[in-house]
PDB file of C-alpha atoms in Angstrom:
ATOM      1  CA  UNK A  16     -77.423  53.141 -40.511  1.00 54.00           C
ATOM      2  CA  UNK A  17     -81.481  53.655 -42.368  1.00 52.00           C
ATOM      3  CA  UNK A  18     -80.718  57.195 -43.399  1.00 55.00           C
ATOM      4  CA  UNK A  19     -77.057  56.395 -45.219  1.00 54.00           C
ATOM      5  CA  UNK A  20     -79.325  53.654 -46.552  1.00 50.00           C
ATOM      6  CA  UNK A  21     -81.986  55.514 -47.947  1.00 52.00           C
ATOM      7  CA  UNK A  22     -79.661  58.562 -49.760  1.00 51.00           C
ATOM      8  CA  UNK A  23     -77.418  55.532 -51.357  1.00 50.00           C
ATOM      9  CA  UNK A  24     -80.558  54.451 -53.043  1.00 46.00           C
ATOM     10  CA  UNK A  25     -81.933  57.862 -53.616  1.00 44.00           C
ATOM     11  CA  UNK A  26     -78.911  59.497 -55.753  1.00 41.00           C
ATOM     12  CA  UNK A  27     -78.168  56.085 -57.489  1.00 41.00           C
ATOM     13  CA  UNK A  28     -80.377  53.761 -57.983  1.00 39.00           C
ATOM     14  CA  UNK A  29     -83.911  53.290 -59.508  1.00 38.00           C
ATOM     15  CA  UNK A  30     -86.469  55.790 -60.867  1.00 35.00           C
ATOM     16  CA  UNK A  31     -88.743  56.634 -57.691  1.00 34.00           C
ATOM     17  CA  UNK A  32     -91.087  54.767 -58.610  1.00 37.00           C
ATOM     18  CA  UNK A  33     -88.761  51.398 -59.116  1.00 41.00           C
ATOM     19  CA  UNK A  34     -87.188  51.844 -55.340  1.00 40.00           C
ATOM     20  CA  UNK A  35     -91.003  52.006 -54.252  1.00 36.00           C
ATOM     21  CA  UNK A  36     -91.587  48.687 -55.746  1.00 35.00           C
ATOM     22  CA  UNK A  37     -88.446  47.142 -54.932  1.00 36.00           C
ATOM     23  CA  UNK A  38     -88.784  48.547 -51.075  1.00 35.00           C
ATOM     24  CA  UNK A  39     -92.199  46.594 -50.665  1.00 32.00           C
ATOM     25  CA  UNK A  40     -90.850  43.481 -52.374  1.00 31.00           C
ATOM     26  CA  UNK A  41     -87.649  43.831 -49.697  1.00 31.00           C
ATOM     27  CA  UNK A  42     -90.098  44.617 -46.809  1.00 32.00           C
ATOM     28  CA  UNK A  43     -92.622  41.667 -47.604  1.00 33.00           C
ATOM     29  CA  UNK A  44     -90.124  38.663 -49.199  1.00 34.00           C
ATOM     30  CA  UNK A  45     -89.793  36.522 -46.724  1.00 35.00           C
ATOM     31  CA  UNK A  46     -87.092  36.298 -43.618  1.00 40.00           C
ATOM     32  CA  UNK A  47     -84.114  37.392 -44.618  1.00 41.00           C
ATOM     33  CA  UNK A  48     -81.584  34.900 -46.133  1.00 48.00           C
ATOM     34  CA  UNK A  49     -78.112  34.044 -43.841  1.00 45.00           C
ATOM     35  CA  UNK A  50     -76.706  32.600 -47.060  1.00 51.00           C
ATOM     36  CA  UNK A  51     -74.555  35.849 -48.126  1.00 58.00           C
ATOM     37  CA  UNK A  52     -72.646  36.135 -44.026  1.00 50.00           C
ATOM     38  CA  UNK A  53     -69.890  33.990 -46.232  1.00 51.00           C
ATOM     39  CA  UNK A  54     -69.499  36.991 -48.907  1.00 60.00           C
ATOM     40  CA  UNK A  55     -65.959  38.717 -49.707  1.00 78.00           C
ATOM     41  CA  UNK A  56     -65.285  42.229 -49.945  1.00 83.00           C
ATOM     42  CA  UNK A  57     -63.929  44.039 -52.321  1.00 91.00           C
ATOM     43  CA  UNK A  58     -60.067  43.798 -53.204  1.00 92.00           C
ATOM     44  CA  UNK A  59     -59.623  47.294 -55.176  1.00 96.00           C
ATOM     45  CA  UNK A  60     -57.548  49.846 -53.506  1.00 95.00           C
ATOM     46  CA  UNK A  61     -57.722  52.269 -56.185  1.00 97.00           C
ATOM     47  CA  UNK A  62     -58.314  55.532 -55.043  1.00 96.00           C
ATOM     48  CA  UNK A  63     -58.796  59.308 -56.407  1.00 97.00           C
ATOM     49  CA  UNK A  64     -56.862  62.481 -55.679  1.00 97.00           C
ATOM     50  CA  UNK A  65     -57.826  64.080 -52.986  1.00 98.00           C
ATOM     51  CA  UNK A  66     -58.598  68.225 -54.516  1.00 97.00           C
ATOM     52  CA  UNK A  67     -57.578  70.846 -52.331  1.00 97.00           C
ATOM     53  CA  UNK A  68     -60.488  71.641 -50.614  1.00 96.00           C
ATOM     54  CA  UNK A  69     -59.647  67.837 -48.817  1.00 97.00           C
ATOM     55  CA  UNK A  70     -62.440  66.089 -51.196  1.00 98.00           C
ATOM     56  CA  UNK A  71     -62.735  63.982 -54.006  1.00 98.00           C
ATOM     57  CA  UNK A  72     -64.868  64.743 -56.390  1.00 98.00           C
ATOM     58  CA  UNK A  73     -66.711  61.035 -58.701  1.00 98.00           C
ATOM     59  CA  UNK A  74     -68.171  61.510 -61.578  1.00 98.00           C
ATOM     60  CA  UNK A  75     -71.439  59.597 -62.546  1.00 96.00           C
ATOM     61  CA  UNK A  76     -72.848  59.860 -66.226  1.00 96.00           C
ATOM     62  CA  UNK A  77     -76.313  59.775 -67.308  1.00 93.00           C
ATOM     63  CA  UNK A  78     -76.884  55.619 -67.052  1.00 93.00           C
ATOM     64  CA  UNK A  79     -76.623  55.764 -63.657  1.00 92.00           C
ATOM     65  CA  UNK A  80     -79.539  59.111 -63.109  1.00 85.00           C
ATOM     66  CA  UNK A  81     -81.818  55.640 -61.995  1.00 77.00           C
ATOM     67  CA  UNK A  82     -84.442  58.406 -63.879  1.00 79.00           C
ATOM     68  CA  UNK A  83     -83.667  61.160 -62.128  1.00 87.00           C
ATOM     69  CA  UNK A  84     -82.044  64.699 -63.645  1.00 93.00           C
ATOM     70  CA  UNK A  85     -78.787  65.347 -62.216  1.00 94.00           C
ATOM     71  CA  UNK A  86     -80.204  68.622 -61.014  1.00 96.00           C
ATOM     72  CA  UNK A  87     -83.318  66.666 -59.094  1.00 95.00           C
ATOM     73  CA  UNK A  88     -80.643  64.246 -57.442  1.00 94.00           C
ATOM     74  CA  UNK A  89     -79.047  67.137 -56.419  1.00 95.00           C
ATOM     75  CA  UNK A  90     -81.095  68.879 -54.654  1.00 96.00           C
ATOM     76  CA  UNK A  91     -83.013  65.596 -52.976  1.00 94.00           C
ATOM     77  CA  UNK A  92     -79.623  66.104 -51.363  1.00 95.00           C
ATOM     78  CA  UNK A  93     -79.642  69.640 -51.003  1.00 95.00           C
ATOM     79  CA  UNK A  94     -83.923  68.866 -49.405  1.00 95.00           C
ATOM     80  CA  UNK A  95     -81.854  65.719 -47.392  1.00 94.00           C
ATOM     81  CA  UNK A  96     -78.776  68.013 -45.505  1.00 95.00           C
ATOM     82  CA  UNK A  97     -80.773  71.099 -44.852  1.00 95.00           C
ATOM     83  CA  UNK A  98     -79.851  71.305 -40.938  1.00 95.00           C
ATOM     84  CA  UNK A  99     -77.598  69.535 -40.742  1.00 95.00           C
ATOM     85  CA  UNK A 100     -73.789  69.794 -38.815  1.00 95.00           C
ATOM     86  CA  UNK A 101     -71.362  68.762 -40.205  1.00 93.00           C
ATOM     87  CA  UNK A 102     -70.310  66.435 -38.700  1.00 94.00           C
ATOM     88  CA  UNK A 103     -73.921  64.447 -39.343  1.00 96.00           C
ATOM     89  CA  UNK A 104     -73.459  65.116 -43.178  1.00 94.00           C
ATOM     90  CA  UNK A 105     -70.004  63.797 -43.061  1.00 93.00           C
ATOM     91  CA  UNK A 106     -71.586  60.436 -41.550  1.00 92.00           C
ATOM     92  CA  UNK A 107     -73.936  60.590 -44.724  1.00 93.00           C
ATOM     93  CA  UNK A 108     -72.909  58.544 -47.408  1.00 92.00           C
ATOM     94  CA  UNK A 109     -71.218  61.885 -49.026  1.00 95.00           C
ATOM     95  CA  UNK A 110     -70.808  65.354 -48.027  1.00 96.00           C
ATOM     96  CA  UNK A 111     -72.695  66.788 -51.591  1.00 96.00           C
ATOM     97  CA  UNK A 112     -74.327  66.418 -54.994  1.00 96.00           C
ATOM     98  CA  UNK A 113     -73.739  69.414 -58.720  1.00 97.00           C
ATOM     99  CA  UNK A 114     -75.205  68.872 -61.257  1.00 97.00           C
ATOM    100  CA  UNK A 115     -73.447  69.228 -64.953  1.00 97.00           C
ATOM    101  CA  UNK A 116     -74.636  70.513 -67.579  1.00 96.00           C
ATOM    102  CA  UNK A 117     -74.132  67.039 -69.577  1.00 95.00           C
ATOM    103  CA  UNK A 118     -76.615  65.253 -67.461  1.00 95.00           C
ATOM    104  CA  UNK A 119     -74.369  63.488 -65.434  1.00 96.00           C
ATOM    105  CA  UNK A 120     -73.565  64.517 -62.024  1.00 96.00           C
ATOM    106  CA  UNK A 121     -70.136  64.707 -58.727  1.00 97.00           C
ATOM    107  CA  UNK A 122     -71.028  63.214 -55.844  1.00 97.00           C
ATOM    108  CA  UNK A 123     -68.280  65.055 -53.239  1.00 98.00           C
ATOM    109  CA  UNK A 124     -66.549  63.012 -50.465  1.00 98.00           C
ATOM    110  CA  UNK A 125     -64.337  63.138 -47.685  1.00 97.00           C
ATOM    111  CA  UNK A 126     -62.419  59.502 -47.848  1.00 97.00           C
ATOM    112  CA  UNK A 127     -64.205  58.698 -45.582  1.00 97.00           C
ATOM    113  CA  UNK A 128     -67.367  58.940 -47.203  1.00 97.00           C
ATOM    114  CA  UNK A 129     -65.234  57.366 -50.828  1.00 97.00           C
ATOM    115  CA  UNK A 130     -64.166  54.554 -49.098  1.00 96.00           C
ATOM    116  CA  UNK A 131     -67.799  53.883 -47.247  1.00 94.00           C
ATOM    117  CA  UNK A 132     -69.478  54.195 -50.717  1.00 94.00           C
ATOM    118  CA  UNK A 133     -66.890  51.923 -52.475  1.00 96.00           C
ATOM    119  CA  UNK A 134     -67.329  48.749 -50.284  1.00 94.00           C
ATOM    120  CA  UNK A 135     -71.372  49.795 -49.988  1.00 93.00           C
ATOM    121  CA  UNK A 136     -71.530  49.838 -53.409  1.00 95.00           C
ATOM    122  CA  UNK A 137     -69.555  46.157 -54.143  1.00 96.00           C
ATOM    123  CA  UNK A 138     -71.366  44.352 -51.449  1.00 94.00           C
ATOM    124  CA  UNK A 139     -74.733  45.680 -52.672  1.00 94.00           C
ATOM    125  CA  UNK A 140     -73.995  45.290 -56.011  1.00 96.00           C
ATOM    126  CA  UNK A 141     -74.181  41.714 -54.561  1.00 96.00           C
ATOM    127  CA  UNK A 142     -78.198  41.971 -52.690  1.00 95.00           C
ATOM    128  CA  UNK A 143     -76.479  42.048 -49.887  1.00 92.00           C
ATOM    129  CA  UNK A 144     -76.932  44.444 -46.874  1.00 84.00           C
ATOM    130  CA  UNK A 145     -73.028  45.148 -46.043  1.00 73.00           C
ATOM    131  CA  UNK A 146     -74.085  45.764 -42.125  1.00 76.00           C
ATOM    132  CA  UNK A 147     -75.803  42.673 -41.513  1.00 83.00           C
ATOM    133  CA  UNK A 148     -74.461  39.788 -44.434  1.00 85.00           C
ATOM    134  CA  UNK A 149     -78.150  39.338 -45.728  1.00 89.00           C
ATOM    135  CA  UNK A 150     -80.488  38.654 -48.619  1.00 91.00           C
ATOM    136  CA  UNK A 151     -83.109  40.787 -49.006  1.00 86.00           C
ATOM    137  CA  UNK A 152     -85.405  38.640 -50.095  1.00 90.00           C
ATOM    138  CA  UNK A 153     -87.037  34.725 -49.281  1.00 92.00           C
ATOM    139  CA  UNK A 154     -86.457  33.518 -53.026  1.00 96.00           C
ATOM    140  CA  UNK A 155     -82.851  35.190 -53.121  1.00 96.00           C
ATOM    141  CA  UNK A 156     -80.146  31.694 -52.268  1.00 97.00           C
ATOM    142  CA  UNK A 157     -77.005  33.389 -53.908  1.00 96.00           C
ATOM    143  CA  UNK A 158     -75.162  35.397 -55.258  1.00 97.00           C
ATOM    144  CA  UNK A 159     -71.452  35.426 -56.868  1.00 97.00           C
ATOM    145  CA  UNK A 160     -69.682  38.242 -58.739  1.00 97.00           C
ATOM    146  CA  UNK A 161     -68.779  35.929 -62.338  1.00 91.00           C
ATOM    147  CA  UNK A 162     -66.273  38.059 -63.472  1.00 93.00           C
ATOM    148  CA  UNK A 163     -63.871  40.247 -61.605  1.00 95.00           C
ATOM    149  CA  UNK A 164     -60.724  41.184 -63.006  1.00 96.00           C
ATOM    150  CA  UNK A 165     -57.005  41.951 -62.520  1.00 96.00           C
ATOM    151  CA  UNK A 166     -58.583  44.631 -60.221  1.00 96.00           C
ATOM    152  CA  UNK A 167     -60.904  43.163 -58.639  1.00 96.00           C
ATOM    153  CA  UNK A 168     -63.235  45.013 -60.957  1.00 98.00           C
ATOM    154  CA  UNK A 169     -66.814  42.805 -61.005  1.00 98.00           C
ATOM    155  CA  UNK A 170     -68.654  42.860 -64.622  1.00 98.00           C
ATOM    156  CA  UNK A 171     -70.995  39.878 -64.045  1.00 98.00           C
ATOM    157  CA  UNK A 172     -73.460  39.003 -61.401  1.00 98.00           C
ATOM    158  CA  UNK A 173     -75.281  35.655 -60.827  1.00 98.00           C
ATOM    159  CA  UNK A 174     -77.600  35.049 -59.014  1.00 98.00           C
ATOM    160  CA  UNK A 175     -79.221  32.123 -57.944  1.00 98.00           C
ATOM    161  CA  UNK A 176     -82.594  31.813 -56.841  1.00 98.00           C
ATOM    162  CA  UNK A 177     -85.937  29.868 -55.976  1.00 97.00           C
ATOM    163  CA  UNK A 178     -87.494  29.181 -58.948  1.00 97.00           C
ATOM    164  CA  UNK A 179     -91.059  28.497 -57.418  1.00 97.00           C
ATOM    165  CA  UNK A 180     -90.651  31.897 -55.395  1.00 96.00           C
ATOM    166  CA  UNK A 181     -89.229  34.097 -58.245  1.00 96.00           C
ATOM    167  CA  UNK A 182     -91.692  33.591 -60.645  1.00 95.00           C
ATOM    168  CA  UNK A 183     -94.700  33.546 -58.906  1.00 94.00           C
ATOM    169  CA  UNK A 184     -94.340  37.909 -59.267  1.00 92.00           C
ATOM    170  CA  UNK A 185     -91.317  37.878 -62.285  1.00 90.00           C
ATOM    171  CA  UNK A 186     -91.582  40.793 -63.763  1.00 89.00           C
ATOM    172  CA  UNK A 187     -91.046  42.095 -60.108  1.00 91.00           C
ATOM    173  CA  UNK A 188     -88.428  39.921 -58.817  1.00 93.00           C
ATOM    174  CA  UNK A 189     -86.349  39.970 -62.483  1.00 93.00           C
ATOM    175  CA  UNK A 190     -86.614  43.722 -61.392  1.00 91.00           C
ATOM    176  CA  UNK A 191     -85.519  43.696 -57.561  1.00 91.00           C
ATOM    177  CA  UNK A 192     -82.329  41.122 -59.007  1.00 95.00           C
ATOM    178  CA  UNK A 193     -81.105  42.773 -61.670  1.00 95.00           C
ATOM    179  CA  UNK A 194     -81.313  46.515 -62.253  1.00 92.00           C
ATOM    180  CA  UNK A 195     -80.720  47.649 -59.046  1.00 90.00           C
ATOM    181  CA  UNK A 196     -77.465  45.646 -58.520  1.00 95.00           C
ATOM    182  CA  UNK A 197     -76.417  46.572 -61.941  1.00 95.00           C
ATOM    183  CA  UNK A 198     -76.378  50.367 -60.984  1.00 94.00           C
ATOM    184  CA  UNK A 199     -74.264  49.392 -57.969  1.00 95.00           C
ATOM    185  CA  UNK A 200     -72.125  47.346 -59.484  1.00 97.00           C
ATOM    186  CA  UNK A 201     -71.890  50.458 -62.392  1.00 97.00           C
ATOM    187  CA  UNK A 202     -71.312  52.633 -59.322  1.00 96.00           C
ATOM    188  CA  UNK A 203     -68.495  50.583 -57.820  1.00 98.00           C
ATOM    189  CA  UNK A 204     -66.854  50.140 -61.305  1.00 98.00           C
ATOM    190  CA  UNK A 205     -66.481  54.065 -61.007  1.00 98.00           C
ATOM    191  CA  UNK A 206     -66.080  53.978 -58.264  1.00 98.00           C
ATOM    192  CA  UNK A 207     -62.169  52.229 -59.391  1.00 98.00           C
ATOM    193  CA  UNK A 208     -61.779  54.783 -61.736  1.00 97.00           C
ATOM    194  CA  UNK A 209     -64.228  53.119 -64.783  1.00 97.00           C
ATOM    195  CA  UNK A 210     -65.162  56.078 -67.264  1.00 97.00           C
ATOM    196  CA  UNK A 211     -68.634  56.411 -67.092  1.00 95.00           C
ATOM    197  CA  UNK A 212     -68.637  55.515 -70.155  1.00 94.00           C
ATOM    198  CA  UNK A 213     -67.485  51.639 -70.113  1.00 96.00           C
ATOM    199  CA  UNK A 214     -69.298  51.232 -66.746  1.00 97.00           C
ATOM    200  CA  UNK A 215     -71.021  47.716 -67.682  1.00 97.00           C
ATOM    201  CA  UNK A 216     -73.059  45.000 -66.097  1.00 98.00           C
ATOM    202  CA  UNK A 217     -73.630  41.164 -67.056  1.00 98.00           C
ATOM    203  CA  UNK A 218     -76.354  39.879 -64.144  1.00 98.00           C
ATOM    204  CA  UNK A 219     -77.598  35.895 -64.972  1.00 98.00           C
ATOM    205  CA  UNK A 220     -80.974  34.398 -62.784  1.00 98.00           C
ATOM    206  CA  UNK A 221     -80.254  30.800 -61.828  1.00 98.00           C
ATOM    207  CA  UNK A 222     -82.426  28.567 -60.601  1.00 98.00           C
ATOM    208  CA  UNK A 223     -80.413  27.494 -57.451  1.00 98.00           C
ATOM    209  CA  UNK A 224     -81.788  23.450 -57.173  1.00 97.00           C
ATOM    210  CA  UNK A 225     -80.412  22.934 -60.874  1.00 98.00           C
ATOM    211  CA  UNK A 226     -78.462  25.870 -62.470  1.00 97.00           C
ATOM    212  CA  UNK A 227     -80.988  26.420 -65.323  1.00 98.00           C
ATOM    213  CA  UNK A 228     -80.732  29.956 -67.060  1.00 98.00           C
ATOM    214  CA  UNK A 229     -83.598  31.901 -66.512  1.00 97.00           C
ATOM    215  CA  UNK A 230     -82.654  35.085 -68.144  1.00 97.00           C
ATOM    216  CA  UNK A 231     -79.968  36.516 -68.831  1.00 97.00           C
ATOM    217  CA  UNK A 232     -79.554  41.265 -68.908  1.00 96.00           C
ATOM    218  CA  UNK A 233     -77.314  43.070 -70.124  1.00 96.00           C
ATOM    219  CA  UNK A 234     -76.911  47.031 -69.030  1.00 95.00           C
ATOM    220  CA  UNK A 235     -76.693  49.670 -69.383  1.00 92.00           C
ATOM    221  CA  UNK A 236     -80.013  49.895 -71.825  1.00 70.00           C
ATOM    222  CA  UNK A 237     -78.611  52.670 -74.078  1.00 52.00           C
ATOM    223  CA  UNK A 238     -79.831  54.110 -77.248  1.00 46.00           C
ATOM    224  CA  UNK A 239     -83.713  53.888 -75.361  1.00 42.00           C
TER     225      UNK A 239
END
C-alpha cells in the first residue's frame, strides 16, 4: 500500500520539491484526525472502453504533470517497475505511463487499476487517506465537496481548518490543502470523462470555528 500511494503521488501530484515539503508536513502535523470516517465515496460510474490488449488508456494533460515533464514521469515509472513481475505491477495504480509529444501523458490501466485510481483520487481530493479514512494533518478539521454535478463529479472543495494551527505555517499549509487536492480532483474529473483542457477546481479554506473564509483558490493556474 505504501508503494502504491507513493506511485500515485509521483505520477500525478506536485513537483518533487513540493512532494517532499508536503510529506514532511504529514509526518509532523500531529495525530491524524478521525473526522473523515463518515466520508462518502464516489458515485460516478463512467468507465472508458477497454482496448484490444485489455487495457484502459487515460490521457492526462500537461497541467497535471506536477512540474515534471511527461518524459520524466514515464522514466520514473520504468525505474519503479524494474524487476517487478506482472502480478506485482497489476497491484500498482497503473501498469504503464507513456509520454505524448504535446506534453500530456497516458496512464495504461487494467480495469481493476482504473477503479482503484478513480476511488483513491476521489478520496485524496478531499484530503482523506482512502485506506484509513483519516486526515493527514491535525489542523484539518473537515472537508467537503462543495459543488458536485449530476454525474457525481466534484468541481469545488471546502476545507475547514484550525485557524491558529493553519496560520502558524500558512504558506506550507496553504499549499498542502489547495494545490495537492486540486491535482487529485483534476485527475478524478478526467477519469470521469471530462476533457483534459476542461478540468477545474475551486478550493475554499475556512475557519472551522467561525466559518470565516480564509482564502479561495482556482486551479489550474493557466498561462503561468
